[in-house]
PDB file of N, CA, C and O in Angstrom:
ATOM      1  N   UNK A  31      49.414 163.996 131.699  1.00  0.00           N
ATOM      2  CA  UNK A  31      48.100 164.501 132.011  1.00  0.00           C
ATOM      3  C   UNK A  31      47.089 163.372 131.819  1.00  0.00           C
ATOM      4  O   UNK A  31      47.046 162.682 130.801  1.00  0.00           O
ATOM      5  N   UNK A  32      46.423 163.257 132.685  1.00  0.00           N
ATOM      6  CA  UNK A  32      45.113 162.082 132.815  1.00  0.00           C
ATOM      7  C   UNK A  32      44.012 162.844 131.936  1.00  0.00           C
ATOM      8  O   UNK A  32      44.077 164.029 131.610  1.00  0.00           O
ATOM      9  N   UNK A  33      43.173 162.107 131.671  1.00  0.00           N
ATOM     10  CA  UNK A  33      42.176 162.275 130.409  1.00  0.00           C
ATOM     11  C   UNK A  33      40.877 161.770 131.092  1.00  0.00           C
ATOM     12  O   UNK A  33      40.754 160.564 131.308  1.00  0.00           O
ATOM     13  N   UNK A  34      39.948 162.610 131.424  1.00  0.00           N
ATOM     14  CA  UNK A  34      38.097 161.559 131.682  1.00  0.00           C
ATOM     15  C   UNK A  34      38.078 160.842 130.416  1.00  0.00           C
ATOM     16  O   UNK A  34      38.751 160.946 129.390  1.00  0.00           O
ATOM     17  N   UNK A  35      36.747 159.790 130.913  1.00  0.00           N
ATOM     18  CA  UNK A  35      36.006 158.828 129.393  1.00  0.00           C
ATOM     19  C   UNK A  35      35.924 160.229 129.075  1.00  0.00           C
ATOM     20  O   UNK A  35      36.760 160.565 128.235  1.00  0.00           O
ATOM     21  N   UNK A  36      35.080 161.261 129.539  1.00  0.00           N
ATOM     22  CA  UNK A  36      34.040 162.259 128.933  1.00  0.00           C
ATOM     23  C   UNK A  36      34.650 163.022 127.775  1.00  0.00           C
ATOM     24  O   UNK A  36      33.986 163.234 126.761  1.00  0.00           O
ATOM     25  N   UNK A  37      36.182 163.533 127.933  1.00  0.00           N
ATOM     26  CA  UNK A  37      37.190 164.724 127.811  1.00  0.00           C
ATOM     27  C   UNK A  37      37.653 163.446 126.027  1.00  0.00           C
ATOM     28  O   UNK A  37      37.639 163.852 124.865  1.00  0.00           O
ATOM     29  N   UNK A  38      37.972 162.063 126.470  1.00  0.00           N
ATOM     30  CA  UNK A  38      38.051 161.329 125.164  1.00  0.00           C
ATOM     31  C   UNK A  38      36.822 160.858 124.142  1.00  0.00           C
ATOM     32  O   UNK A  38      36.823 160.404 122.998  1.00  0.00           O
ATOM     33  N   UNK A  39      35.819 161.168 125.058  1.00  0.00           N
ATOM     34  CA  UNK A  39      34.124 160.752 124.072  1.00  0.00           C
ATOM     35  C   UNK A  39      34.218 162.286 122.870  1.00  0.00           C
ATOM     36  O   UNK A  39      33.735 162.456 121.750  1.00  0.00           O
ATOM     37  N   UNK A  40      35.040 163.148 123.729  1.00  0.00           N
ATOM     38  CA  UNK A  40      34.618 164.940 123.239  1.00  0.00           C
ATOM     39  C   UNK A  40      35.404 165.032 122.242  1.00  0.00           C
ATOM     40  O   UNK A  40      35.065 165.777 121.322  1.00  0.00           O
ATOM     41  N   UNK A  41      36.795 164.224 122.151  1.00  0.00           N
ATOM     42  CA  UNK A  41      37.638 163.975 121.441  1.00  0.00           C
ATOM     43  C   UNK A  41      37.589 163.138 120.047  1.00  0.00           C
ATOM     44  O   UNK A  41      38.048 163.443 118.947  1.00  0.00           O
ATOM     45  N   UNK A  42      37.008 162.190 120.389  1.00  0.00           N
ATOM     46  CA  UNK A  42      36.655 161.347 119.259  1.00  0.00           C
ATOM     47  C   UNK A  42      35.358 161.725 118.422  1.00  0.00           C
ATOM     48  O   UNK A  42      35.390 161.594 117.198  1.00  0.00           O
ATOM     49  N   UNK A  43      34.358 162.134 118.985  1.00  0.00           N
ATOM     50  CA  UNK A  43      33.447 162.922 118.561  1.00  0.00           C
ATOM     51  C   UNK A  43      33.712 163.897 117.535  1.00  0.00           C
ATOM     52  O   UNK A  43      33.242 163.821 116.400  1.00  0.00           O
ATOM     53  N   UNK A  44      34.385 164.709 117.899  1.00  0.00           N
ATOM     54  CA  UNK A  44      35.070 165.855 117.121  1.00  0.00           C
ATOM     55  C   UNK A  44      35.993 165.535 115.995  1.00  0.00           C
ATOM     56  O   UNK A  44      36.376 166.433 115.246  1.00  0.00           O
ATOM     57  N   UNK A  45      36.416 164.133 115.822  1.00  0.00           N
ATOM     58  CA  UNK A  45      36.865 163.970 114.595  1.00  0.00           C
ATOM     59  C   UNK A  45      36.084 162.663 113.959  1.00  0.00           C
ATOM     60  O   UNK A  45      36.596 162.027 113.038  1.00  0.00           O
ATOM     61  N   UNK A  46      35.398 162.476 114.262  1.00  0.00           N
ATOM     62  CA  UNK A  46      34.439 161.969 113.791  1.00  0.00           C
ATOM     63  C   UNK A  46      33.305 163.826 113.018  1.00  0.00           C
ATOM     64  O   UNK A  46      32.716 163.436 112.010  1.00  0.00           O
ATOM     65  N   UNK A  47      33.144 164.602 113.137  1.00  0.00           N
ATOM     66  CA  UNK A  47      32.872 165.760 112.825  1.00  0.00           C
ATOM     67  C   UNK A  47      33.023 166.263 111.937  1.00  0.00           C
ATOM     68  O   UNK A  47      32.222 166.657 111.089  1.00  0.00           O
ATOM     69  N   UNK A  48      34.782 166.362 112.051  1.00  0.00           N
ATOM     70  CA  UNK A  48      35.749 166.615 110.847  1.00  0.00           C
ATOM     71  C   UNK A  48      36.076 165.960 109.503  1.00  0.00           C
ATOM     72  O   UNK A  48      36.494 166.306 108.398  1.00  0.00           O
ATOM     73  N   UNK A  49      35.631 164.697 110.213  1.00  0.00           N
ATOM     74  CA  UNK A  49      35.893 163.388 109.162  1.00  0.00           C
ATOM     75  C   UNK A  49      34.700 163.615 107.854  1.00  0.00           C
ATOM     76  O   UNK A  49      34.820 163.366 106.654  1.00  0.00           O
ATOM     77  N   UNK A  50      33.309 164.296 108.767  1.00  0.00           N
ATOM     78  CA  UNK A  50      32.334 164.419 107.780  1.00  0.00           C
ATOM     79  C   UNK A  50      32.521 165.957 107.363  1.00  0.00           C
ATOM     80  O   UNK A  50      32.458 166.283 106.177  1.00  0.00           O
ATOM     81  N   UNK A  51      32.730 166.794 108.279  1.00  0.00           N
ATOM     82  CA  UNK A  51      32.590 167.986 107.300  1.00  0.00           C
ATOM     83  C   UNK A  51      33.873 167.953 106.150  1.00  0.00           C
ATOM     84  O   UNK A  51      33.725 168.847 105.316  1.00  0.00           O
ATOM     85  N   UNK A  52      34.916 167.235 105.965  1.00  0.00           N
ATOM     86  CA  UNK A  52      35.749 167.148 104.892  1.00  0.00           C
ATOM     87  C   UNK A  52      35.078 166.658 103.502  1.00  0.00           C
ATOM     88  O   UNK A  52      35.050 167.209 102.401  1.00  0.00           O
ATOM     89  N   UNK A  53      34.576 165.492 103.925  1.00  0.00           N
ATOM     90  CA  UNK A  53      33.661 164.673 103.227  1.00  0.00           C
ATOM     91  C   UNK A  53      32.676 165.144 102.163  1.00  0.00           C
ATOM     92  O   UNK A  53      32.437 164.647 101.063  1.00  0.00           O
ATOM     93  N   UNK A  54      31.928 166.708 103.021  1.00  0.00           N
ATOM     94  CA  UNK A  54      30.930 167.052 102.417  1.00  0.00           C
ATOM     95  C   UNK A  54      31.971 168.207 101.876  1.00  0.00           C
ATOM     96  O   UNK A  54      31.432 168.455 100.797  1.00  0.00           O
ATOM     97  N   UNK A  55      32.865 168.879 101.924  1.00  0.00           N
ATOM     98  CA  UNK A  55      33.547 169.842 101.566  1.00  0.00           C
ATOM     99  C   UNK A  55      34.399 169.556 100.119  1.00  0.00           C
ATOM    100  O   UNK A  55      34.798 170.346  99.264  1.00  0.00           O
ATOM    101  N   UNK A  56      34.486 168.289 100.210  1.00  0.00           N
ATOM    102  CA  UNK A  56      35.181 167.998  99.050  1.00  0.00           C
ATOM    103  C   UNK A  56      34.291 167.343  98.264  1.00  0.00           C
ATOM    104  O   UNK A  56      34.418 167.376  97.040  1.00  0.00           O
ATOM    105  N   UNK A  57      33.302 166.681  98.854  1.00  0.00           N
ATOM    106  CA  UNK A  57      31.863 166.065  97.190  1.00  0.00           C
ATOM    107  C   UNK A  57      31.195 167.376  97.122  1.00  0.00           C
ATOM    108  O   UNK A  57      30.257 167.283  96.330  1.00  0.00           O
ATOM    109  N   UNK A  58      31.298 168.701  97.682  1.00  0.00           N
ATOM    110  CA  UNK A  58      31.183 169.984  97.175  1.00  0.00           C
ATOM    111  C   UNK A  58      31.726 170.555  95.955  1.00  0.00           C
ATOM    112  O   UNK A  58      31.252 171.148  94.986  1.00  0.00           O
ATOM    113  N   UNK A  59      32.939 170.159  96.348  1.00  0.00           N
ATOM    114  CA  UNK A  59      34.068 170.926  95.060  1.00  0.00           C
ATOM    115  C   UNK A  59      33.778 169.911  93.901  1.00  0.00           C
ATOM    116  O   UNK A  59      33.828 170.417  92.780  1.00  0.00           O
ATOM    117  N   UNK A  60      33.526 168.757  93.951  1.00  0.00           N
ATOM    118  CA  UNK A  60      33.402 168.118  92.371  1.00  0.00           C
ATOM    119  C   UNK A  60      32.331 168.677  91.450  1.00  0.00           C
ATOM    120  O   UNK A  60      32.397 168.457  90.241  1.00  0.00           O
ATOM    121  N   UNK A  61      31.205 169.498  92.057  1.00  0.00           N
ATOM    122  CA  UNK A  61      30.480 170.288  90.803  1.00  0.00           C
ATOM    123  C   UNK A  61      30.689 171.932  90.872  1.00  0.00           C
ATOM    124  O   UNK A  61      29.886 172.786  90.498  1.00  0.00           O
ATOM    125  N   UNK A  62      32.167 172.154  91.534  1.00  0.00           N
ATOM    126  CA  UNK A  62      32.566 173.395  91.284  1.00  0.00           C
ATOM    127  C   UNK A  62      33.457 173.681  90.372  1.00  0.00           C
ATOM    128  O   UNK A  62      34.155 172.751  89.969  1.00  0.00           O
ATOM    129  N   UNK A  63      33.651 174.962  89.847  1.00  0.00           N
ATOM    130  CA  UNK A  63      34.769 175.067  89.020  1.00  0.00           C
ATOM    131  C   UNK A  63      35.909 176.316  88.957  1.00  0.00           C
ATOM    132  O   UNK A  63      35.350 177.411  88.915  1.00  0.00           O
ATOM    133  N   UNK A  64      36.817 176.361  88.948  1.00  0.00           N
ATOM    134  CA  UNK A  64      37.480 177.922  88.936  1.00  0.00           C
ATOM    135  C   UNK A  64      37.844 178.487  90.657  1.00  0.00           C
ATOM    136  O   UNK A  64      38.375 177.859  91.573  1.00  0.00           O
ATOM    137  N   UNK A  65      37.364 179.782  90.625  1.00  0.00           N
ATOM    138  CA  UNK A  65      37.806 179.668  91.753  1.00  0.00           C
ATOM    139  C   UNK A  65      36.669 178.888  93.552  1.00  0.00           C
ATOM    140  O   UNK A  65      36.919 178.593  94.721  1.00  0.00           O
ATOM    141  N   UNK A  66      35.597 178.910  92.714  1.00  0.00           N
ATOM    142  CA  UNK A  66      34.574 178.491  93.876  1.00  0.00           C
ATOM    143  C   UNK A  66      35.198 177.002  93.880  1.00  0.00           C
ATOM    144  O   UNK A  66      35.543 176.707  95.024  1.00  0.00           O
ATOM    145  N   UNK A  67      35.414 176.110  93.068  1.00  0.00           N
ATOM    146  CA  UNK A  67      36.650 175.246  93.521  1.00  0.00           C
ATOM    147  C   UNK A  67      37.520 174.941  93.887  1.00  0.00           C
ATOM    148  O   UNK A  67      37.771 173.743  94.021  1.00  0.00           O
ATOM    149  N   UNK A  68      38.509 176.068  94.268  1.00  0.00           N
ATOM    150  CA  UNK A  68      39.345 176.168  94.964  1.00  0.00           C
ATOM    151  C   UNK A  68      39.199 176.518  96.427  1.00  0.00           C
ATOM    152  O   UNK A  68      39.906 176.063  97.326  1.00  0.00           O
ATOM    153  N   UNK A  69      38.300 177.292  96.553  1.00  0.00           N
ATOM    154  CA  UNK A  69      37.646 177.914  97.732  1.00  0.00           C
ATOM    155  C   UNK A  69      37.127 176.246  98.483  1.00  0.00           C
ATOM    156  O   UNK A  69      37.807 175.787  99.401  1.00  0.00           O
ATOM    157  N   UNK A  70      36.024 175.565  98.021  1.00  0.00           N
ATOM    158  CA  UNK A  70      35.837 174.550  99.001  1.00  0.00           C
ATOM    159  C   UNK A  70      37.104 173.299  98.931  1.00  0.00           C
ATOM    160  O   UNK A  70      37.030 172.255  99.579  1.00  0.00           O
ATOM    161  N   UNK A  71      37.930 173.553  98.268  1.00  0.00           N
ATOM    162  CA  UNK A  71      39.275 172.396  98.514  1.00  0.00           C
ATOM    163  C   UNK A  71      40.076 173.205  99.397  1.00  0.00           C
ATOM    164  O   UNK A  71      40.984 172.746 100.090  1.00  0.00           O
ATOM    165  N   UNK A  72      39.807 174.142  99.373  1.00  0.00           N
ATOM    166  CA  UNK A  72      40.916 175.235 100.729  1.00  0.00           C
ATOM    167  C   UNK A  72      40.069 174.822 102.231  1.00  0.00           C
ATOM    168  O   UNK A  72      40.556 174.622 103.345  1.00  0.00           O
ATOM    169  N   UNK A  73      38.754 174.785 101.826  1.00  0.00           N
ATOM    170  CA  UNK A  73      38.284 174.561 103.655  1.00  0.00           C
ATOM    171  C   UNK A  73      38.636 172.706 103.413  1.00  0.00           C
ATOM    172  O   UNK A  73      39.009 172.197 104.470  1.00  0.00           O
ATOM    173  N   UNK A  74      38.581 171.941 102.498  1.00  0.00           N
ATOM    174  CA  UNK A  74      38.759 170.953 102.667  1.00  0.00           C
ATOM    175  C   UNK A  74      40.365 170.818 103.445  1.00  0.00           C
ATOM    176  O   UNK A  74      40.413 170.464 104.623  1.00  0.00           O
ATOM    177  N   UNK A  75      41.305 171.049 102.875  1.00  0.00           N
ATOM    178  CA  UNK A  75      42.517 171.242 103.096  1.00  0.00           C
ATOM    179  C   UNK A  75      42.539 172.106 104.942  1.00  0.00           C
ATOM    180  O   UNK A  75      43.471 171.772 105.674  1.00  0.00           O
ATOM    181  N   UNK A  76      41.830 172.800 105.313  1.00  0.00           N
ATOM    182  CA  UNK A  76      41.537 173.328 105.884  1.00  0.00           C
ATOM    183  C   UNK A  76      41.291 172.252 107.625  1.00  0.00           C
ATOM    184  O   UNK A  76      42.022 172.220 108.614  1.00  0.00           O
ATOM    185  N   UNK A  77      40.418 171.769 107.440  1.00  0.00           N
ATOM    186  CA  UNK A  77      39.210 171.012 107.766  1.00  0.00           C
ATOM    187  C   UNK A  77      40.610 169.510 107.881  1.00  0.00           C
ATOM    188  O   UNK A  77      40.578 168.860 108.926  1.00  0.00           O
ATOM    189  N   UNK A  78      41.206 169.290 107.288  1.00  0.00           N
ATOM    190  CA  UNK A  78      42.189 168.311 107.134  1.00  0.00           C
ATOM    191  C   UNK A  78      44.013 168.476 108.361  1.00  0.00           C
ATOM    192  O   UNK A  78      44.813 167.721 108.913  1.00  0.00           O
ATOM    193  N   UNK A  79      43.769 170.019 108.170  1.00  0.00           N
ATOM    194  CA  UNK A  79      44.872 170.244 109.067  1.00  0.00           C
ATOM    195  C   UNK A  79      44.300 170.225 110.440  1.00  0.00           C
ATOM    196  O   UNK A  79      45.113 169.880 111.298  1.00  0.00           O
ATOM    197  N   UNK A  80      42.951 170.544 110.918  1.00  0.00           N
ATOM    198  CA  UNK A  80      42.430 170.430 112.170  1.00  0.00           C
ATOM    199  C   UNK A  80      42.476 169.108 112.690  1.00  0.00           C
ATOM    200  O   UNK A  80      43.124 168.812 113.693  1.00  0.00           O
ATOM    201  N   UNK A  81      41.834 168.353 112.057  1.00  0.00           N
ATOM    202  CA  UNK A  81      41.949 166.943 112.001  1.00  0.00           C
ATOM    203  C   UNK A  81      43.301 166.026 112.148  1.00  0.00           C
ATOM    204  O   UNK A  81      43.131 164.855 112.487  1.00  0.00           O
ATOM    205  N   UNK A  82      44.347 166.396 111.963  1.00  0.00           N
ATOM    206  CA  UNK A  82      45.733 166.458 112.130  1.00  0.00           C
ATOM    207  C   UNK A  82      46.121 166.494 113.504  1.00  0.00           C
ATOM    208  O   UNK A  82      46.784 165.668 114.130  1.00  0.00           O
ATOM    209  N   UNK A  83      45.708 167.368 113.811  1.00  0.00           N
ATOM    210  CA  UNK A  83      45.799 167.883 115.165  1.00  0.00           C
ATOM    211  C   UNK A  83      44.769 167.199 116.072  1.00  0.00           C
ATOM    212  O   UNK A  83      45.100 166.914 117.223  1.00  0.00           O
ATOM    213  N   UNK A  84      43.625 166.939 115.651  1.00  0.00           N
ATOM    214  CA  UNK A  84      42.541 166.249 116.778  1.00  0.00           C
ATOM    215  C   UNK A  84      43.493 164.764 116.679  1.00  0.00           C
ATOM    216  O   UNK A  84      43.866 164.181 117.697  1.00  0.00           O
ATOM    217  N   UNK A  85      43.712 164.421 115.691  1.00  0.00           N
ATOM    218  CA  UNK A  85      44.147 162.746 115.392  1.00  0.00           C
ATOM    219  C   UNK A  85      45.916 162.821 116.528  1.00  0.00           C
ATOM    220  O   UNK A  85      46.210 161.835 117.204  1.00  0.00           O
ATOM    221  N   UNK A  86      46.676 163.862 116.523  1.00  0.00           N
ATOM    222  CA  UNK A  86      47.784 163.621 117.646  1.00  0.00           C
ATOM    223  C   UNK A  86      47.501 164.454 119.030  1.00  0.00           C
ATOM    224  O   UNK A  86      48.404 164.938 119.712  1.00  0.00           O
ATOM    225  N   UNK A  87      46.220 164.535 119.310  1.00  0.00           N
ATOM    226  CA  UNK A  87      45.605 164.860 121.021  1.00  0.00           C
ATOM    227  C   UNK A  87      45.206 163.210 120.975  1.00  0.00           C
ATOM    228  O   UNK A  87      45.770 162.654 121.917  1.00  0.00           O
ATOM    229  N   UNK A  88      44.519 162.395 120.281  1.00  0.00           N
ATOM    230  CA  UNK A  88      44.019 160.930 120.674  1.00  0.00           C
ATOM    231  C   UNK A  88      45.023 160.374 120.446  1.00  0.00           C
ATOM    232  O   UNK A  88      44.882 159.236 120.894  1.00  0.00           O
ATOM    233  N   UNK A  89      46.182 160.499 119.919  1.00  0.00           N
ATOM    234  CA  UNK A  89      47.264 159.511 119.949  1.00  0.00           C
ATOM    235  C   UNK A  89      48.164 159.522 120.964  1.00  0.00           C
ATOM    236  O   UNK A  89      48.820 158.519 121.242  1.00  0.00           O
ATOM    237  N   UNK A  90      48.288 160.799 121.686  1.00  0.00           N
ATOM    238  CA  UNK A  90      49.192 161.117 123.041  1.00  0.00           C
ATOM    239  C   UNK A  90      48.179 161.257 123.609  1.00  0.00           C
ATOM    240  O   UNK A  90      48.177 161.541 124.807  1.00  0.00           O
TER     241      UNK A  90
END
């Protein structure tokens, strides 16, 4: 399957996205504790498996 610039700008964009909402999801959890700490390391973890997936659409 052929790819536009546009369809790979939308691509890289989007983990560039991910890259920050992890970022802020996890310097979240360092002044949490219990379970509201677990809760933002779950969207971190979260947020990490998407990213997984955006990172092998730009690699194939």
């Amino acid at each position: 399957m052929t790819h536009t610039p546009e369809y790979e700008q939308t691509i890289e964009h989007t983990e560039e996205l991910l890259r920050c909402a992890i970022a802020t999801a996890y310097a979240s959890a360092d002044n949490l504790h219990g379970l509201n700490r677990d809760v933002a390391l779950s969207v971190v973890h979260l947020l990490g498996q998407v990213k997984t997936s955006v990172d092998k659409l730009l690699a194939g």
